[in-house]
């Protein structure tokens, strides 16, 4: 007898009218899964897509084309009438404003903005400072992960304010809570975004606009989006010399075990890539490249999507999609929600460590009582 997995049913908050969603990365696995559930629920969707992302990876392109075919086939429920794609690079403010205008022109309003655009730059802080190329990747990281979501939020804000309601869903990860070796710049971009969202949430609350940060597990946002890894500085940051759990080493071990890893390696070698991205194939004749793994080229920046099948991506993102659909448009949503038991446990452990350190060094905080010292100085000044 085979064991069956109980998949919880997708839940949406209770609401009256049909809602309109704007998804910043509609060609991503999370964006596609959310769009499918939202359309099945009866809502409307405007999905932002970046053609270069689809062209870059065959699996991603097939996944997106299959979804478009699914929309075309669904004549009974009107998916085609309630779904639009829109060319959207959220790093460009003009395109963000145009996407918001498109949603309002098509469906009359905008209710929920899902910011799920992300990419990961892998490398130690020192490695990311090694050349003009790596420094440009750092800027790209912030343009995509921080300034991009800020742009789409700023573009949608006037519309939500004018209609006196709306909800921003911002997808980050527990890396915005936990520093991760080898992901310093990625973590910094997410911490910056969460600081922005925490602040703007207070500013827009009087307009009945909600802001929710959804922190998924580390692997969700990273393994479902573009990953770039810079050349390692050896032997200083090799596993034999540096016992820090560098994320590059974790990626190398994980991707090498995936069923489609060999196919991905061949596609990296043969596919056309932008001239600004130099790629070394994991299947090259370089003994070091093979030994170090697909993300550890000694000479070049390696850029690729993790070689997951559509079925793997569906399973990987299921928990996150459930959280998005359950919280999006909720009357009283959480300001921050950690998705998954592993993420909750990791954040709890971090908070426990912070609490213990606070107790260990509490005397250093109390060693000088500023209030009493100030009062004593003022008293002495008065009697002089």
CSV table of C-alpha atoms in Angstrom, one decimal:
chain,number,residue,atom,x,y,z
A,1,UNK,CA,0.0,0.0,0.0
A,2,UNK,CA,1.5,3.3,-1.1
A,3,UNK,CA,1.6,6.3,1.3
A,4,UNK,CA,-0.4,9.3,0.1
A,5,UNK,CA,0.5,12.9,0.8
A,6,UNK,CA,-2.3,15.1,2.0
A,7,UNK,CA,-2.1,18.4,0.1
A,8,UNK,CA,-4.0,21.1,1.9
A,9,UNK,CA,-6.7,22.9,-0.1
A,10,UNK,CA,-5.9,26.4,-1.3
A,11,UNK,CA,-7.6,28.9,0.9
A,12,UNK,CA,-8.5,32.5,0.0
A,13,UNK,CA,-9.8,35.1,2.4
A,14,UNK,CA,-13.5,35.9,2.2
A,15,UNK,CA,-14.2,38.8,-0.1
A,16,UNK,CA,-17.1,40.1,-2.2
A,17,UNK,CA,-16.0,41.5,-5.5
A,18,UNK,CA,-13.6,39.9,-7.9
A,19,UNK,CA,-10.1,41.1,-7.1
A,20,UNK,CA,-7.3,42.2,-9.4
A,21,UNK,CA,-3.7,41.0,-8.9
A,22,UNK,CA,-0.5,42.4,-10.3
A,23,UNK,CA,2.3,39.9,-10.1
A,24,UNK,CA,5.8,41.4,-10.6
A,25,UNK,CA,7.4,38.2,-11.9
A,26,UNK,CA,4.7,36.3,-13.7
A,27,UNK,CA,7.2,34.0,-15.5
A,28,UNK,CA,8.7,32.7,-12.3
A,29,UNK,CA,7.5,29.4,-10.8
A,30,UNK,CA,5.9,31.1,-7.9
A,31,UNK,CA,4.3,33.7,-10.1
A,32,UNK,CA,2.9,31.1,-12.4
A,33,UNK,CA,1.6,28.9,-9.6
A,34,UNK,CA,-0.1,31.9,-7.9
A,35,UNK,CA,-1.6,33.1,-11.2
A,36,UNK,CA,-3.1,29.6,-11.7
A,37,UNK,CA,-4.7,29.5,-8.3
A,38,UNK,CA,-5.9,33.1,-8.5
A,39,UNK,CA,-7.6,32.5,-11.9
A,40,UNK,CA,-9.2,29.3,-10.7
A,41,UNK,CA,-10.6,31.3,-7.7
A,42,UNK,CA,-12.2,33.7,-10.1
A,43,UNK,CA,-9.9,36.8,-9.7
A,44,UNK,CA,-8.1,38.7,-12.4
A,45,UNK,CA,-4.3,38.7,-13.0
A,46,UNK,CA,-1.8,41.0,-14.8
A,47,UNK,CA,1.5,39.1,-14.9
A,48,UNK,CA,4.8,40.9,-15.5
A,49,UNK,CA,7.2,39.0,-17.7
A,50,UNK,CA,10.8,39.6,-18.8
A,51,UNK,CA,11.4,37.9,-22.2
A,52,UNK,CA,15.1,37.4,-21.6
A,53,UNK,CA,14.4,35.3,-18.5
A,54,UNK,CA,12.2,33.0,-20.5
A,55,UNK,CA,14.7,32.7,-23.4
A,56,UNK,CA,17.6,32.0,-21.0
A,57,UNK,CA,16.3,28.7,-19.7
A,58,UNK,CA,14.5,26.0,-21.6
A,59,UNK,CA,12.7,24.6,-18.5
A,60,UNK,CA,11.5,28.0,-17.5
A,61,UNK,CA,10.3,28.7,-21.1
A,62,UNK,CA,8.5,25.4,-21.3
A,63,UNK,CA,6.8,25.9,-17.9
A,64,UNK,CA,5.6,29.4,-19.0
A,65,UNK,CA,4.4,28.2,-22.4
A,66,UNK,CA,2.5,25.3,-20.8
A,67,UNK,CA,0.7,27.7,-18.5
A,68,UNK,CA,-0.3,30.0,-21.4
A,69,UNK,CA,-1.7,27.0,-23.2
A,70,UNK,CA,-3.6,26.1,-20.1
A,71,UNK,CA,-5.1,29.6,-20.0
A,72,UNK,CA,-6.1,29.3,-23.7
A,73,UNK,CA,-7.8,26.0,-23.2
A,74,UNK,CA,-9.9,27.1,-20.3
A,75,UNK,CA,-13.0,28.4,-22.1
A,76,UNK,CA,-15.6,27.4,-19.5
A,77,UNK,CA,-14.2,29.6,-16.7
A,78,UNK,CA,-13.0,32.6,-18.7
A,79,UNK,CA,-9.3,32.5,-17.7
A,80,UNK,CA,-8.3,34.1,-21.0
A,81,UNK,CA,-10.6,37.1,-20.3
A,82,UNK,CA,-9.2,37.6,-16.8
A,83,UNK,CA,-5.5,37.1,-17.6
A,84,UNK,CA,-2.9,39.4,-19.2
A,85,UNK,CA,0.8,39.3,-19.6
A,86,UNK,CA,2.8,42.6,-19.6
A,87,UNK,CA,6.4,43.3,-20.4
A,88,UNK,CA,7.8,44.4,-17.0
A,89,UNK,CA,11.3,45.0,-15.8
A,90,UNK,CA,10.7,46.3,-12.3
A,91,UNK,CA,14.1,48.0,-12.3
A,92,UNK,CA,12.5,50.6,-14.7
A,93,UNK,CA,10.0,52.9,-13.0
A,94,UNK,CA,8.2,53.7,-16.3
A,95,UNK,CA,7.4,50.0,-16.9
A,96,UNK,CA,6.1,49.7,-13.4
A,97,UNK,CA,3.8,52.6,-13.9
A,98,UNK,CA,2.6,51.3,-17.2
A,99,UNK,CA,1.8,47.9,-15.7
A,100,UNK,CA,-0.3,49.5,-13.0
A,101,UNK,CA,-2.1,51.5,-15.7
A,102,UNK,CA,-2.7,48.4,-17.7
A,103,UNK,CA,-4.3,46.6,-14.7
A,104,UNK,CA,-6.6,49.5,-14.0
A,105,UNK,CA,-7.5,50.0,-17.7
A,106,UNK,CA,-8.4,46.3,-18.2
A,107,UNK,CA,-10.1,45.5,-14.9
A,108,UNK,CA,-11.0,48.9,-13.4
A,109,UNK,CA,-9.0,48.7,-10.2
A,110,UNK,CA,-5.9,47.1,-8.5
A,111,UNK,CA,-6.3,45.2,-5.2
A,112,UNK,CA,-3.2,43.1,-4.6
A,113,UNK,CA,0.4,43.7,-5.7
A,114,UNK,CA,2.7,40.6,-5.4
A,115,UNK,CA,6.4,41.5,-5.4
A,116,UNK,CA,8.1,38.2,-6.1
A,117,UNK,CA,11.0,39.2,-8.3
A,118,UNK,CA,14.4,38.0,-7.1
A,119,UNK,CA,17.9,36.8,-8.1
A,120,UNK,CA,20.8,35.6,-6.0
A,121,UNK,CA,24.5,36.6,-6.2
A,122,UNK,CA,26.6,34.0,-4.5
A,123,UNK,CA,30.1,34.8,-3.2
A,124,UNK,CA,31.9,36.0,-0.1
A,125,UNK,CA,32.1,39.8,0.4
A,126,UNK,CA,35.8,39.7,-0.6
A,127,UNK,CA,35.1,37.7,-3.7
A,128,UNK,CA,32.4,40.2,-4.8
A,129,UNK,CA,34.9,43.0,-4.6
A,130,UNK,CA,37.5,41.3,-6.7
A,131,UNK,CA,36.8,42.9,-10.1
A,132,UNK,CA,34.6,45.4,-11.9
A,133,UNK,CA,32.5,42.5,-13.2
A,134,UNK,CA,31.7,41.3,-9.6
A,135,UNK,CA,31.1,44.8,-8.4
A,136,UNK,CA,28.5,45.3,-11.2
A,137,UNK,CA,26.8,42.1,-10.0
A,138,UNK,CA,26.5,43.7,-6.5
A,139,UNK,CA,24.7,46.7,-8.1
A,140,UNK,CA,22.5,44.4,-10.1
A,141,UNK,CA,21.6,42.5,-7.0
A,142,UNK,CA,20.2,45.7,-5.3
A,143,UNK,CA,18.6,46.9,-8.5
A,144,UNK,CA,16.6,43.7,-8.8
A,145,UNK,CA,15.9,42.7,-5.2
A,146,UNK,CA,15.6,46.2,-3.6
A,147,UNK,CA,15.0,49.0,-6.0
A,148,UNK,CA,12.8,46.9,-8.2
A,149,UNK,CA,10.1,46.1,-5.5
A,150,UNK,CA,10.4,49.7,-4.3
A,151,UNK,CA,9.6,50.9,-7.8
A,152,UNK,CA,6.5,48.7,-8.2
A,153,UNK,CA,5.3,49.7,-4.7
A,154,UNK,CA,5.7,53.4,-5.5
A,155,UNK,CA,4.0,53.0,-8.9
A,156,UNK,CA,1.0,51.3,-7.4
A,157,UNK,CA,0.7,53.5,-4.3
A,158,UNK,CA,-1.3,56.4,-5.9
A,159,UNK,CA,-3.9,54.0,-7.3
A,160,UNK,CA,-4.4,52.1,-4.1
A,161,UNK,CA,-4.5,55.4,-2.1
A,162,UNK,CA,-7.1,56.8,-4.5
A,163,UNK,CA,-9.4,53.8,-4.1
A,164,UNK,CA,-8.8,53.7,-0.4
A,165,UNK,CA,-7.5,50.2,-0.1
A,166,UNK,CA,-5.1,47.6,-1.3
A,167,UNK,CA,-2.5,45.1,-0.3
A,168,UNK,CA,1.2,44.8,-1.0
A,169,UNK,CA,2.6,41.3,-0.6
A,170,UNK,CA,6.4,41.3,-0.6
A,171,UNK,CA,8.1,38.0,-0.9
A,172,UNK,CA,11.5,37.7,0.8
A,173,UNK,CA,13.2,34.9,2.8
A,174,UNK,CA,14.5,34.1,6.2
A,175,UNK,CA,17.8,35.4,4.8
A,176,UNK,CA,16.3,38.8,5.8
A,177,UNK,CA,16.4,37.5,9.4
A,178,UNK,CA,19.6,35.4,9.2
A,179,UNK,CA,23.0,36.3,7.8
A,180,UNK,CA,24.2,33.5,5.5
A,181,UNK,CA,27.9,32.9,4.6
A,182,UNK,CA,28.4,33.4,0.9
A,183,UNK,CA,25.1,35.3,0.5
A,184,UNK,CA,26.1,38.6,2.2
A,185,UNK,CA,24.9,40.9,-0.6
A,186,UNK,CA,21.8,38.9,-1.2
A,187,UNK,CA,20.9,39.1,2.5
A,188,UNK,CA,21.7,42.8,2.6
A,189,UNK,CA,19.3,43.5,-0.3
A,190,UNK,CA,16.5,41.6,1.5
A,191,UNK,CA,17.2,43.3,4.8
A,192,UNK,CA,17.0,46.7,3.0
A,193,UNK,CA,13.7,45.8,1.4
A,194,UNK,CA,12.2,44.7,4.7
A,195,UNK,CA,13.3,47.9,6.4
A,196,UNK,CA,11.6,49.9,3.6
A,197,UNK,CA,8.4,47.8,3.9
A,198,UNK,CA,8.2,48.1,7.7
A,199,UNK,CA,8.5,51.9,7.4
A,200,UNK,CA,6.0,52.4,4.6
A,201,UNK,CA,3.5,50.2,6.3
A,202,UNK,CA,3.0,52.9,8.9
A,203,UNK,CA,2.7,55.6,6.3
A,204,UNK,CA,0.0,53.9,4.2
A,205,UNK,CA,-2.1,52.4,7.0
A,206,UNK,CA,-4.3,55.5,7.2
A,207,UNK,CA,-5.3,54.9,3.5
A,208,UNK,CA,-6.4,51.3,4.4
A,209,UNK,CA,-3.4,49.9,2.5
A,210,UNK,CA,-1.8,46.8,4.0
A,211,UNK,CA,1.8,45.7,3.6
A,212,UNK,CA,2.8,42.1,4.3
A,213,UNK,CA,6.3,40.6,4.2
A,214,UNK,CA,6.3,36.9,3.5
A,215,UNK,CA,9.5,35.1,4.5
A,216,UNK,CA,9.9,31.8,2.7
A,217,UNK,CA,12.7,29.3,3.3
A,218,UNK,CA,16.1,30.1,1.8
A,219,UNK,CA,15.9,27.7,-1.0
A,220,UNK,CA,12.6,28.9,-2.4
A,221,UNK,CA,13.6,32.4,-3.6
A,222,UNK,CA,17.0,31.2,-4.6
A,223,UNK,CA,16.4,27.9,-6.3
A,224,UNK,CA,13.4,29.2,-8.3
A,225,UNK,CA,15.2,32.2,-9.7
A,226,UNK,CA,18.4,33.2,-11.5
A,227,UNK,CA,21.6,32.3,-9.6
A,228,UNK,CA,25.0,33.9,-10.3
A,229,UNK,CA,28.2,32.7,-8.6
A,230,UNK,CA,31.5,34.6,-8.7
A,231,UNK,CA,34.9,32.9,-8.9
A,232,UNK,CA,36.1,31.7,-5.5
A,233,UNK,CA,39.3,33.0,-3.9
A,234,UNK,CA,41.3,29.9,-3.2
A,235,UNK,CA,42.5,28.4,-1.0
A,236,UNK,CA,41.2,31.1,1.5
A,237,UNK,CA,37.5,30.3,0.8
A,238,UNK,CA,37.8,26.6,0.0
A,239,UNK,CA,36.0,24.0,2.1
A,240,UNK,CA,39.3,22.6,3.3
A,241,UNK,CA,40.6,26.0,4.6
A,242,UNK,CA,37.4,27.8,5.6
A,243,UNK,CA,35.0,25.9,7.8
A,244,UNK,CA,32.2,28.5,7.4
A,245,UNK,CA,29.2,26.8,5.6
A,246,UNK,CA,29.5,28.9,2.4
A,247,UNK,CA,26.4,28.8,0.3
A,248,UNK,CA,28.3,28.1,-2.9
A,249,UNK,CA,29.4,24.7,-1.5
A,250,UNK,CA,25.9,23.9,-0.5
A,251,UNK,CA,24.6,24.8,-4.0
A,252,UNK,CA,27.3,22.7,-5.7
A,253,UNK,CA,26.3,19.7,-3.7
A,254,UNK,CA,22.6,20.2,-4.3
A,255,UNK,CA,22.6,21.0,-8.0
A,256,UNK,CA,25.0,18.1,-8.8
A,257,UNK,CA,22.5,15.6,-7.4
A,258,UNK,CA,19.5,16.9,-9.3
A,259,UNK,CA,18.1,14.6,-12.0
A,260,UNK,CA,18.4,17.2,-14.8
A,261,UNK,CA,21.8,18.5,-13.8
A,262,UNK,CA,23.6,17.1,-16.8
A,263,UNK,CA,21.0,18.5,-19.1
A,264,UNK,CA,21.4,21.9,-17.5
A,265,UNK,CA,25.2,21.7,-17.9
A,266,UNK,CA,24.8,21.1,-21.7
A,267,UNK,CA,22.4,23.9,-22.1
A,268,UNK,CA,24.7,26.3,-20.3
A,269,UNK,CA,27.5,25.4,-22.8
A,270,UNK,CA,25.4,25.6,-26.0
A,271,UNK,CA,22.8,28.3,-25.4
A,272,UNK,CA,23.4,31.9,-26.3
A,273,UNK,CA,24.0,34.2,-23.4
A,274,UNK,CA,24.5,37.9,-23.1
A,275,UNK,CA,28.0,39.1,-23.7
A,276,UNK,CA,28.2,40.5,-20.2
A,277,UNK,CA,27.8,37.1,-18.6
A,278,UNK,CA,30.7,34.7,-19.1
A,279,UNK,CA,29.9,31.1,-18.2
A,280,UNK,CA,32.0,28.1,-17.7
A,281,UNK,CA,30.3,24.8,-18.2
A,282,UNK,CA,30.4,22.3,-15.3
A,283,UNK,CA,31.1,19.6,-18.0
A,284,UNK,CA,34.1,21.4,-19.4
A,285,UNK,CA,37.5,19.7,-19.5
A,286,UNK,CA,38.8,21.7,-16.6
A,287,UNK,CA,39.6,19.3,-13.8
A,288,UNK,CA,39.2,22.0,-11.2
A,289,UNK,CA,35.7,23.0,-12.5
A,290,UNK,CA,34.5,19.4,-12.3
A,291,UNK,CA,36.1,18.9,-8.9
A,292,UNK,CA,34.7,22.2,-7.5
A,293,UNK,CA,31.2,21.8,-8.8
A,294,UNK,CA,28.9,23.8,-11.2
A,295,UNK,CA,29.0,27.1,-9.2
A,296,UNK,CA,32.8,27.1,-8.6
A,297,UNK,CA,34.4,28.1,-11.8
A,298,UNK,CA,37.9,29.5,-11.1
A,299,UNK,CA,37.8,32.0,-14.0
A,300,UNK,CA,34.3,33.1,-14.8
A,301,UNK,CA,31.0,34.1,-13.4
A,302,UNK,CA,28.5,31.2,-13.5
A,303,UNK,CA,24.9,32.1,-14.2
A,304,UNK,CA,22.1,29.6,-14.4
A,305,UNK,CA,18.7,28.5,-13.1
A,306,UNK,CA,18.6,25.4,-10.9
A,307,UNK,CA,17.6,22.5,-13.2
A,308,UNK,CA,14.3,21.6,-11.7
A,309,UNK,CA,11.5,19.9,-13.6
A,310,UNK,CA,8.0,21.5,-13.6
A,311,UNK,CA,6.8,18.8,-11.1
A,312,UNK,CA,9.8,19.6,-8.8
A,313,UNK,CA,9.0,23.4,-8.9
A,314,UNK,CA,5.3,22.8,-8.1
A,315,UNK,CA,6.3,20.8,-5.1
A,316,UNK,CA,9.0,23.2,-4.0
A,317,UNK,CA,6.7,26.3,-4.1
A,318,UNK,CA,3.5,24.7,-2.9
A,319,UNK,CA,3.8,25.9,0.7
A,320,UNK,CA,4.7,29.4,-0.4
A,321,UNK,CA,1.8,29.6,-2.8
A,322,UNK,CA,-0.6,28.5,0.0
A,323,UNK,CA,0.6,31.3,2.2
A,324,UNK,CA,0.3,33.9,-0.6
A,325,UNK,CA,-3.2,32.9,-1.4
A,326,UNK,CA,-4.3,32.7,2.2
A,327,UNK,CA,-2.9,36.1,3.1
A,328,UNK,CA,-3.4,38.2,-0.1
A,329,UNK,CA,-6.2,40.6,0.3
A,330,UNK,CA,-6.9,39.5,3.9
A,331,UNK,CA,-8.8,42.1,5.9
A,332,UNK,CA,-6.3,41.9,8.8
A,333,UNK,CA,-3.2,40.4,7.4
A,334,UNK,CA,0.1,39.9,9.3
A,335,UNK,CA,2.8,42.4,8.8
A,336,UNK,CA,5.4,39.6,8.6
A,337,UNK,CA,4.8,35.9,8.1
A,338,UNK,CA,7.4,33.2,8.1
A,339,UNK,CA,6.5,30.3,5.8
A,340,UNK,CA,7.4,26.7,6.8
A,341,UNK,CA,8.4,24.9,10.0
A,342,UNK,CA,12.1,25.0,9.1
A,343,UNK,CA,12.0,28.8,8.7
A,344,UNK,CA,10.1,29.3,11.9
A,345,UNK,CA,12.6,27.1,13.8
A,346,UNK,CA,15.6,28.9,12.3
A,347,UNK,CA,14.2,32.3,13.3
A,348,UNK,CA,13.3,31.2,16.8
A,349,UNK,CA,16.9,29.9,17.2
A,350,UNK,CA,18.3,33.2,16.1
A,351,UNK,CA,16.0,35.1,18.5
A,352,UNK,CA,17.0,32.8,21.3
A,353,UNK,CA,20.7,33.5,20.6
A,354,UNK,CA,20.1,37.3,20.6
A,355,UNK,CA,18.2,37.0,23.9
A,356,UNK,CA,21.0,35.0,25.4
A,357,UNK,CA,23.7,37.5,24.3
A,358,UNK,CA,21.6,40.3,25.6
A,359,UNK,CA,21.5,38.7,29.0
A,360,UNK,CA,25.3,37.9,28.9
A,361,UNK,CA,26.2,41.5,28.2
A,362,UNK,CA,23.3,43.2,30.0
A,363,UNK,CA,25.7,44.8,32.5
A,364,UNK,CA,27.5,46.7,29.7
A,365,UNK,CA,24.1,48.3,28.9
A,366,UNK,CA,23.6,49.3,32.5
A,367,UNK,CA,27.1,50.3,33.4
A,368,UNK,CA,26.4,54.0,32.9
A,369,UNK,CA,23.0,55.3,34.0
A,370,UNK,CA,22.6,58.2,31.6
A,371,UNK,CA,19.5,59.6,33.2
A,372,UNK,CA,21.0,59.7,36.7
A,373,UNK,CA,24.2,61.2,35.5
A,374,UNK,CA,22.4,63.9,33.6
A,375,UNK,CA,20.2,64.7,36.6
A,376,UNK,CA,23.3,64.9,38.8
A,377,UNK,CA,25.0,67.2,36.4
A,378,UNK,CA,22.0,69.5,36.2
A,379,UNK,CA,21.7,69.5,40.0
A,380,UNK,CA,25.3,70.4,40.5
A,381,UNK,CA,25.0,73.2,37.9
A,382,UNK,CA,22.0,74.7,39.7
A,383,UNK,CA,23.7,74.9,43.1
A,384,UNK,CA,26.9,76.4,41.8
